[in-house]
Amino acid sequence: MSRRIYVHELEKDSRRRAREARLAAAGADKADQANDSHTQHPQDELMEIIDQAKAAIGKLWETALVPFHAAVSKPAQKAYLGTFLFATTSLFLLGLSTIAYALFYFNYVPQVSVERTIYLQFGEGHPHGVATLDSSLTSLQAYDVSLFLHLPRTPNNQAAGNFMLDLSLLSPARAPSTKEKLLPESTLKQRLAHSRRPAILAYASPIIDTASTLTGLPWYVLGWKTESEVVEVSMFEGIGFPKGWTNVPQEVKLVVEADEKMQFYEVGVRIFAKFGGLRWIMYHHRILSYMVFTSMFWSSSMISALLAWLVLSSYLTSDSTAMKKEESTSLKIKTEQSESEKYEPSLLEGLSDTSRTFPAIGRHVALRFNGRGEDAGRGFDEGVKQEDEVIQSTGLQPLTPEADDEDEEIETSGFRDSGIGTGLDESQRARVQRRKKGSLLGGPPENQ
């Protein structure tokens, strides 16, 4: 008993000393680490500070470059490109819409006023003259037509009193027939409108005439005033022309009918358009009309461009999808071809066309070979499945490996072995081994 106590005390003492030794070693290690930290070289501390500063500067630089990286990223580049294309297309279509509105305005809104000078011809008959209008007038538009005559206050003009103004609006000349080629061109023109209006110089008594002459004598002397009068006579009010270029006048013809031989300074015709409806709005509210119609043209152009882009993008997408589908189909066909090569008939040329059953040794199940003509594409898995079915139906177990070693090989004469069952792959070999192990242990065979 005393010996056990003594041994126990020795063990306690040894454990205490070992604990004290471990504590002493740990304290020495801490002291060494403290001494090493206190005796660290100043250059190392400086390098550590520099590394920390570099790391801080790198973090700041990365933080500063975050917006730049976001600005030059691929989504941002796509957004920039889309914005640029949209802005360019919008500006181009806006310019195109402006040009379209200008062309529409100048084709739809005719000239407000047309003025032509008529050069009278004197000789036989009354003074007459013709003025060409060209294409200044348009159809389906109302016009006011008036004549102005600049007449000197000569005794003959004052003695003429009332005189008649005969105005005709003539259509373009038609193509002459064979019989009309010798006729003058004026006979080939149709009169579209005709008007006769009287005119007269303003009357002034001799006393008033003398007083006005004396009052304006200095202006007459300086040439700033002449003894003349301008007479303006309205010939048509709100006249319109049917649709068609042959119904729009191209010339005006004037005949002055007077009993006295009259004198003229100048004779001319003025034509004013009387706008109504849309033409009146477009002429009197030009800025508003420009904004409205240009916006309409621009909107329709943008919608058309968007539809065209959608159709084009869908067409390109369908083409790419069809190409991918063709590639996948060709790849699938190649894969099927490579798989079908495993069962090519050329690989079975050396084998028999007749199905045979090979006897097995001992308790093994007989092996059956299917000829090429009957079932050349049937694999080893189907043979194994047939073997499992035979084992389950007969209850016969395959022989053990020791029995396999003791059995003798049976040779078949007159027929070359096809080698079926000898070229097992790893998974099939493992399945056969599991069945053999199960038979050794006395359990039922595994059905895979």
Coordinates of C-alpha atoms in Angstrom, one line a residue:
M1 CA 0.0 0.0 0.0
S2 CA 2.8 2.4 0.9
R3 CA 4.5 1.6 -2.4
R4 CA 1.4 2.6 -4.3
I5 CA 1.2 5.9 -2.5
Y6 CA 4.9 6.5 -3.2
V7 CA 4.5 5.9 -6.8
H8 CA 1.5 8.1 -7.0
E9 CA 3.4 11.0 -5.4
L10 CA 6.2 10.6 -7.8
E11 CA 3.8 10.8 -10.8
K12 CA 2.2 14.0 -9.4
D13 CA 5.6 15.5 -8.8
S14 CA 6.7 14.7 -12.4
R15 CA 3.5 16.2 -13.8
R16 CA 4.0 19.4 -11.8
R17 CA 7.5 19.8 -13.0
A18 CA 6.5 19.2 -16.6
R19 CA 3.8 21.9 -16.2
E20 CA 6.3 24.3 -14.7
A21 CA 8.8 23.6 -17.5
R22 CA 6.1 24.3 -20.1
L23 CA 5.1 27.6 -18.5
A24 CA 8.7 28.6 -18.3
A25 CA 9.2 27.8 -22.0
A26 CA 6.1 29.8 -22.9
G27 CA 7.3 32.8 -20.9
A28 CA 10.7 32.7 -22.6
D29 CA 9.1 32.7 -26.0
K30 CA 7.0 35.7 -25.2
A31 CA 10.1 37.5 -23.9
D32 CA 12.0 36.7 -27.0
Q33 CA 9.1 38.0 -29.2
A34 CA 9.0 41.3 -27.1
N35 CA 12.8 41.7 -27.4
D36 CA 12.5 41.1 -31.2
S37 CA 9.8 43.7 -31.5
H38 CA 11.8 46.2 -29.5
T39 CA 15.0 45.5 -31.4
Q40 CA 13.3 45.7 -34.9
H41 CA 15.3 47.7 -37.4
P42 CA 14.1 51.2 -38.2
Q43 CA 14.4 50.6 -41.9
D44 CA 11.8 47.8 -41.6
E45 CA 9.4 50.1 -39.8
L46 CA 9.9 52.7 -42.6
M47 CA 9.2 50.1 -45.3
E48 CA 6.1 49.0 -43.5
I49 CA 4.8 52.6 -43.3
I50 CA 5.5 53.0 -47.0
D51 CA 3.6 49.9 -47.8
Q52 CA 0.7 51.0 -45.8
A53 CA 0.7 54.4 -47.5
K54 CA 0.9 52.8 -50.9
A55 CA -2.0 50.5 -50.0
A56 CA -4.1 53.6 -48.9
I57 CA -3.2 55.5 -52.1
G58 CA -4.1 52.5 -54.2
K59 CA -7.5 52.3 -52.5
L60 CA -8.1 56.0 -53.0
W61 CA -7.1 55.7 -56.6
E62 CA -9.4 52.7 -57.2
T63 CA -12.2 54.6 -55.5
A64 CA -11.6 57.7 -57.7
L65 CA -11.6 55.5 -60.8
V66 CA -14.9 53.8 -60.1
P67 CA -17.0 56.4 -62.0
F68 CA -14.5 56.3 -64.9
H69 CA -14.8 52.5 -65.1
A70 CA -18.5 52.8 -65.0
A71 CA -18.4 55.4 -67.7
V72 CA -16.3 53.3 -70.1
S73 CA -17.9 49.9 -69.4
K74 CA -19.6 48.0 -72.1
P75 CA -23.2 48.8 -71.1
A76 CA -22.2 52.5 -71.0
Q77 CA -20.6 52.2 -74.4
K78 CA -23.8 50.6 -75.8
A79 CA -25.8 53.4 -74.2
Y80 CA -23.5 56.0 -75.7
L81 CA -23.8 54.4 -79.1
G82 CA -27.6 54.1 -78.9
T83 CA -27.9 57.7 -77.8
F84 CA -25.6 58.9 -80.6
L85 CA -27.5 57.0 -83.3
F86 CA -30.8 58.2 -81.9
A87 CA -29.7 61.9 -81.8
T88 CA -28.1 61.6 -85.3
T89 CA -31.2 60.0 -86.8
S90 CA -33.5 62.6 -85.1
L91 CA -31.5 65.5 -86.4
F92 CA -31.3 64.1 -89.9
L93 CA -35.1 63.4 -89.9
L94 CA -35.7 66.9 -88.5
G95 CA -33.8 68.4 -91.4
L96 CA -35.6 66.2 -93.8
S97 CA -39.0 67.1 -92.3
T98 CA -38.1 70.8 -92.6
I99 CA -37.3 70.4 -96.3
A100 CA -40.5 68.4 -96.8
Y101 CA -42.6 71.1 -95.2
A102 CA -40.9 73.8 -97.3
L103 CA -41.7 71.9 -100.5
F104 CA -45.2 71.3 -99.3
Y105 CA -45.7 75.0 -98.4
F106 CA -44.5 76.3 -101.8
N107 CA -46.5 73.8 -103.7
Y108 CA -49.7 74.2 -101.8
V109 CA -49.7 77.9 -101.0
P110 CA -49.7 80.0 -104.2
Q111 CA -48.3 83.5 -104.6
V112 CA -50.3 86.1 -102.7
S113 CA -50.1 88.7 -105.5
V114 CA -49.2 88.7 -109.1
E115 CA -48.5 91.9 -111.0
R116 CA -47.8 92.1 -114.8
T117 CA -47.4 95.1 -117.1
I118 CA -49.5 95.2 -120.2
Y119 CA -47.8 96.9 -123.2
L120 CA -50.6 98.4 -125.3
Q121 CA -50.4 98.3 -129.1
F122 CA -51.7 101.3 -131.0
G123 CA -52.7 101.3 -134.6
E124 CA -55.8 99.9 -136.2
G125 CA -58.7 99.6 -133.9
H126 CA -58.6 100.2 -130.1
P127 CA -55.5 100.0 -128.0
H128 CA -54.9 96.4 -126.9
G129 CA -52.2 94.4 -125.2
V130 CA -51.4 90.9 -123.8
A131 CA -49.5 89.9 -120.6
T132 CA -48.2 86.4 -119.8
L133 CA -49.0 84.9 -116.3
D134 CA -47.0 81.7 -116.8
S135 CA -47.8 79.3 -113.8
S136 CA -48.4 82.0 -111.2
L137 CA -52.0 81.0 -110.6
T138 CA -53.4 77.7 -109.3
S139 CA -56.7 75.9 -109.5
L140 CA -59.3 75.8 -106.7
Q141 CA -58.2 79.2 -105.4
A142 CA -60.2 82.4 -105.3
Y143 CA -58.6 85.6 -106.8
D144 CA -59.3 89.3 -107.1
V145 CA -58.3 90.8 -110.4
S146 CA -57.9 94.6 -111.0
L147 CA -56.4 96.9 -113.6
F148 CA -54.4 100.0 -113.0
L149 CA -53.9 102.8 -115.5
H150 CA -51.4 105.6 -115.1
L151 CA -52.9 108.4 -117.3
P152 CA -51.7 112.0 -117.9
R153 CA -54.2 114.8 -117.5
T154 CA -54.2 115.7 -121.2
P155 CA -57.1 117.4 -122.9
N156 CA -57.8 114.2 -124.9
N157 CA -57.9 112.0 -121.8
Q158 CA -60.2 114.5 -120.1
A159 CA -62.4 114.8 -123.2
A160 CA -62.7 111.0 -123.5
G161 CA -64.9 110.9 -120.4
N162 CA -66.0 107.3 -119.7
F163 CA -64.1 104.6 -121.5
M164 CA -64.4 100.8 -121.4
L165 CA -61.9 98.2 -120.3
D166 CA -62.3 94.8 -121.8
L167 CA -60.3 92.1 -120.0
S168 CA -60.1 88.4 -121.0
L169 CA -58.3 85.5 -119.2
L170 CA -57.0 83.0 -121.8
S171 CA -56.1 79.4 -121.3
P172 CA -52.8 77.8 -122.6
A173 CA -52.8 77.1 -126.3
R174 CA -53.9 73.7 -127.3
A175 CA -52.1 71.4 -129.7
P176 CA -53.2 72.5 -133.2
S177 CA -54.8 70.0 -135.6
T178 CA -53.7 69.6 -139.2
K179 CA -56.1 72.2 -140.5
E180 CA -55.4 74.7 -137.6
K181 CA -51.6 74.8 -138.1
L182 CA -51.9 77.8 -140.5
L183 CA -54.1 79.7 -138.0
P184 CA -52.6 82.3 -135.6
E185 CA -51.8 81.1 -132.1
S186 CA -54.4 83.3 -130.5
T187 CA -57.2 81.4 -132.1
L188 CA -56.0 78.2 -130.3
K189 CA -56.5 79.7 -126.9
Q190 CA -59.8 79.4 -125.1
R191 CA -61.3 82.3 -123.1
L192 CA -61.8 81.2 -119.5
A193 CA -63.2 84.5 -118.1
H194 CA -64.3 87.8 -119.5
S195 CA -65.1 91.2 -118.0
R196 CA -66.0 94.7 -119.2
R197 CA -65.8 97.6 -116.7
P198 CA -66.0 101.4 -117.2
A199 CA -63.3 103.9 -116.1
I200 CA -62.9 107.7 -116.0
L201 CA -60.5 110.3 -114.8
A202 CA -61.4 112.2 -111.7
Y203 CA -63.2 115.5 -112.6
A204 CA -61.8 118.9 -111.5
S205 CA -63.3 122.3 -112.3
P206 CA -61.1 124.9 -114.0
I207 CA -60.8 126.9 -110.8
I208 CA -59.8 123.9 -108.6
D209 CA -57.5 122.7 -111.3
T210 CA -55.7 126.1 -111.5
A211 CA -55.5 126.4 -107.7
S212 CA -54.0 123.0 -107.3
T213 CA -51.5 123.7 -110.0
L214 CA -50.4 126.9 -108.4
T215 CA -50.2 125.3 -105.0
G216 CA -48.0 122.5 -106.2
L217 CA -46.0 124.6 -108.6
P218 CA -42.7 124.2 -106.7
W219 CA -43.1 120.4 -106.7
Y220 CA -43.8 120.5 -110.4
V221 CA -40.7 122.6 -111.0
L222 CA -38.5 120.2 -109.0
G223 CA -39.9 117.2 -110.8
W224 CA -41.3 115.7 -107.6
K225 CA -44.9 115.8 -108.9
T226 CA -46.5 115.4 -112.4
E227 CA -49.8 116.2 -113.8
S228 CA -51.1 112.6 -114.0
E229 CA -53.5 110.3 -112.3
V230 CA -53.6 106.5 -111.5
V231 CA -56.9 104.9 -112.1
E232 CA -57.5 101.4 -110.6
V233 CA -60.5 99.4 -111.7
S234 CA -61.6 96.0 -110.2
M235 CA -62.4 93.5 -112.9
F236 CA -63.0 90.2 -111.1
E237 CA -63.9 89.4 -107.4
G238 CA -63.3 86.0 -106.0
I239 CA -62.9 84.2 -109.3
G240 CA -61.8 80.6 -109.2
F241 CA -60.7 78.0 -111.7
P242 CA -61.6 74.3 -111.8
K243 CA -58.9 71.6 -111.3
G244 CA -56.7 71.0 -114.3
W245 CA -53.9 72.9 -115.9
T246 CA -56.0 73.7 -119.0
N247 CA -58.5 75.5 -116.8
V248 CA -55.9 77.9 -115.3
P249 CA -55.3 81.1 -117.2
Q250 CA -51.9 81.7 -118.7
E251 CA -52.4 85.1 -120.4
V252 CA -54.5 88.2 -119.9
K253 CA -55.7 90.3 -122.8
L254 CA -56.8 94.0 -122.4
V255 CA -58.7 96.2 -124.9
V256 CA -59.3 99.9 -124.1
E257 CA -62.4 101.2 -125.9
A258 CA -62.7 105.0 -126.1
D259 CA -64.1 107.5 -128.5
E260 CA -61.0 109.7 -128.2
K261 CA -57.4 108.9 -128.8
M262 CA -56.1 108.4 -125.4
Q263 CA -52.6 108.6 -123.9
F264 CA -51.2 106.2 -121.3
Y265 CA -48.1 106.2 -119.1
E266 CA -48.4 102.7 -117.9
V267 CA -51.1 99.9 -117.8
G268 CA -50.9 96.8 -115.8
V269 CA -52.9 94.0 -114.1
R270 CA -52.8 93.0 -110.4
I271 CA -54.1 89.6 -109.1
F272 CA -54.5 89.0 -105.4
A273 CA -55.2 85.6 -103.8
K274 CA -58.0 85.3 -101.3
F275 CA -56.8 82.5 -98.9
G276 CA -59.2 80.4 -96.9
G277 CA -59.0 77.4 -94.7
L278 CA -55.7 75.7 -94.4
R279 CA -53.9 78.0 -96.8
W280 CA -55.0 81.0 -94.7
I281 CA -53.6 79.4 -91.5
M282 CA -50.4 78.4 -93.2
Y283 CA -49.9 81.9 -94.6
H284 CA -50.9 84.0 -91.6
H285 CA -49.5 81.7 -88.9
R286 CA -46.3 80.6 -90.5
I287 CA -44.3 79.7 -87.3
L288 CA -47.2 77.7 -85.7
S289 CA -47.8 75.9 -89.0
Y290 CA -44.1 75.1 -89.3
M291 CA -44.0 73.7 -85.8
V292 CA -47.1 71.6 -86.2
F293 CA -46.4 70.2 -89.7
T294 CA -42.7 69.6 -89.1
S295 CA -43.5 67.7 -85.9
M296 CA -46.0 65.6 -87.8
F297 CA -43.5 64.9 -90.6
W298 CA -40.8 64.2 -88.0
S299 CA -43.0 61.9 -85.9
S300 CA -44.1 59.8 -88.9
S301 CA -40.4 59.6 -90.1
M302 CA -39.3 58.4 -86.6
I303 CA -42.0 55.8 -86.4
S304 CA -41.2 54.5 -89.9
A305 CA -37.5 54.4 -89.0
L306 CA -38.3 52.5 -85.8
L307 CA -40.5 50.0 -87.6
A308 CA -37.8 49.5 -90.2
W309 CA -35.2 48.9 -87.5
L310 CA -37.4 46.4 -85.7
V311 CA -38.1 44.5 -88.9
L312 CA -34.4 44.5 -89.8
S313 CA -33.3 43.4 -86.3
S314 CA -35.9 40.6 -86.2
Y315 CA -34.7 39.5 -89.7
L316 CA -31.1 39.4 -88.6
T317 CA -32.0 37.7 -85.3
S318 CA -34.0 35.0 -87.2
D319 CA -31.0 34.5 -89.5
S320 CA -28.6 34.0 -86.6
T321 CA -31.1 31.7 -84.9
A322 CA -31.4 29.6 -88.1
M323 CA -27.6 29.4 -88.5
K324 CA -27.3 28.2 -84.9
K325 CA -30.1 25.7 -85.4
E326 CA -28.3 24.4 -88.6
E327 CA -25.0 24.1 -86.7
S328 CA -26.7 22.2 -83.8
T329 CA -28.4 19.9 -86.4
S330 CA -25.2 19.2 -88.2
L331 CA -23.4 18.5 -84.9
K332 CA -26.2 16.2 -83.9
I333 CA -26.0 14.4 -87.2
K334 CA -22.2 14.0 -86.8
T335 CA -22.7 12.6 -83.3
E336 CA -25.3 10.1 -84.6
Q337 CA -23.0 9.1 -87.4
S338 CA -20.1 8.6 -85.0
E339 CA -22.4 6.5 -82.8
S340 CA -23.6 4.5 -85.7
E341 CA -20.0 3.7 -86.7
K342 CA -19.8 1.5 -83.6
Y343 CA -22.3 -0.9 -85.2
E344 CA -21.1 -0.8 -88.8
P345 CA -21.5 -4.2 -90.5
S346 CA -17.8 -4.0 -91.7
L347 CA -16.8 -4.5 -88.1
L348 CA -18.6 -7.8 -88.0
E349 CA -17.3 -9.3 -91.2
G350 CA -15.2 -12.0 -89.5
L351 CA -18.1 -13.2 -87.4
S352 CA -20.7 -15.9 -88.2
D353 CA -24.1 -15.2 -89.6
T354 CA -25.7 -18.2 -87.6
S355 CA -26.8 -17.9 -84.0
R356 CA -25.1 -20.4 -81.7
T357 CA -25.2 -21.4 -78.1
F358 CA -21.9 -22.1 -76.3
P359 CA -21.9 -24.6 -73.5
A360 CA -20.6 -23.4 -70.1
I361 CA -18.4 -25.2 -67.6
G362 CA -20.0 -26.6 -64.5
R363 CA -22.9 -24.6 -63.3
H364 CA -22.3 -21.6 -65.6
V365 CA -25.2 -20.5 -67.8
A366 CA -24.7 -21.2 -71.5
L367 CA -23.7 -18.2 -73.6
R368 CA -25.7 -17.4 -76.8
F369 CA -24.3 -15.6 -79.8
N370 CA -26.7 -13.8 -82.1
G371 CA -25.6 -13.8 -85.7
R372 CA -25.2 -10.7 -87.8
G373 CA -28.2 -11.4 -89.8
E374 CA -30.5 -11.8 -86.8
D375 CA -29.5 -9.1 -84.3
A376 CA -26.2 -7.5 -85.1
G377 CA -27.0 -4.4 -83.1
R378 CA -27.8 -6.0 -79.8
G379 CA -25.1 -5.2 -77.2
F380 CA -23.7 -7.0 -74.3
D381 CA -26.1 -5.5 -71.8
E382 CA -29.0 -7.4 -73.4
G383 CA -27.0 -10.7 -73.1
V384 CA -26.3 -10.0 -69.4
K385 CA -30.0 -9.3 -68.9
Q386 CA -30.9 -12.6 -70.5
E387 CA -28.4 -14.3 -68.2
D388 CA -30.0 -12.7 -65.1
E389 CA -33.4 -13.9 -66.3
V390 CA -32.1 -17.5 -66.7
I391 CA -30.5 -17.4 -63.2
Q392 CA -33.7 -16.2 -61.6
S393 CA -35.9 -18.7 -63.4
T394 CA -33.6 -21.8 -62.8
G395 CA -32.1 -20.9 -59.5
L396 CA -28.7 -22.1 -60.6
Q397 CA -25.7 -20.2 -59.2
P398 CA -22.5 -19.5 -61.2
L399 CA -19.4 -21.4 -60.2
T400 CA -16.9 -19.9 -57.8
P401 CA -13.5 -18.6 -59.0
E402 CA -11.8 -21.8 -57.5
A403 CA -14.1 -24.0 -59.6
D404 CA -13.3 -21.9 -62.7
D405 CA -9.6 -22.6 -62.1
E406 CA -10.2 -26.3 -61.8
D407 CA -12.5 -26.7 -64.8
E408 CA -11.0 -27.6 -68.2
E409 CA -11.6 -25.6 -71.3
I410 CA -13.9 -27.1 -74.0
E411 CA -12.7 -26.5 -77.5
T412 CA -15.2 -26.2 -80.4
S413 CA -14.1 -27.6 -83.7
G414 CA -15.3 -26.3 -87.1
F415 CA -16.3 -22.8 -85.9
R416 CA -14.2 -19.8 -85.0
D417 CA -15.1 -18.2 -81.7
S418 CA -16.4 -14.7 -82.1
G419 CA -14.9 -13.5 -78.9
I420 CA -18.2 -12.5 -77.3
G421 CA -18.0 -12.3 -73.5
T422 CA -14.2 -11.9 -73.5
G423 CA -14.1 -8.1 -74.2
L424 CA -15.9 -6.9 -71.1
D425 CA -15.7 -3.3 -70.1
E426 CA -15.0 -2.2 -66.6
S427 CA -18.6 -1.8 -65.5
Q428 CA -19.7 -5.2 -66.9
R429 CA -16.7 -6.9 -65.3
A430 CA -17.5 -5.4 -61.9
R431 CA -21.1 -6.6 -62.2
V432 CA -20.0 -10.2 -62.9
Q433 CA -17.6 -10.0 -59.9
R434 CA -20.4 -8.9 -57.6
R435 CA -22.5 -11.8 -58.7
K436 CA -19.6 -14.2 -58.0
K437 CA -19.0 -12.8 -54.5
G438 CA -22.7 -13.1 -53.7
S439 CA -22.6 -16.8 -54.6
L440 CA -19.5 -17.4 -52.4
L441 CA -21.2 -15.8 -49.4
G442 CA -24.3 -17.9 -50.0
G443 CA -26.6 -15.0 -50.7
P444 CA -28.9 -14.5 -53.8
P445 CA -27.2 -13.0 -56.9
E446 CA -27.5 -9.3 -57.4
N447 CA -29.9 -8.1 -60.2
Q448 CA -28.5 -5.1 -61.9

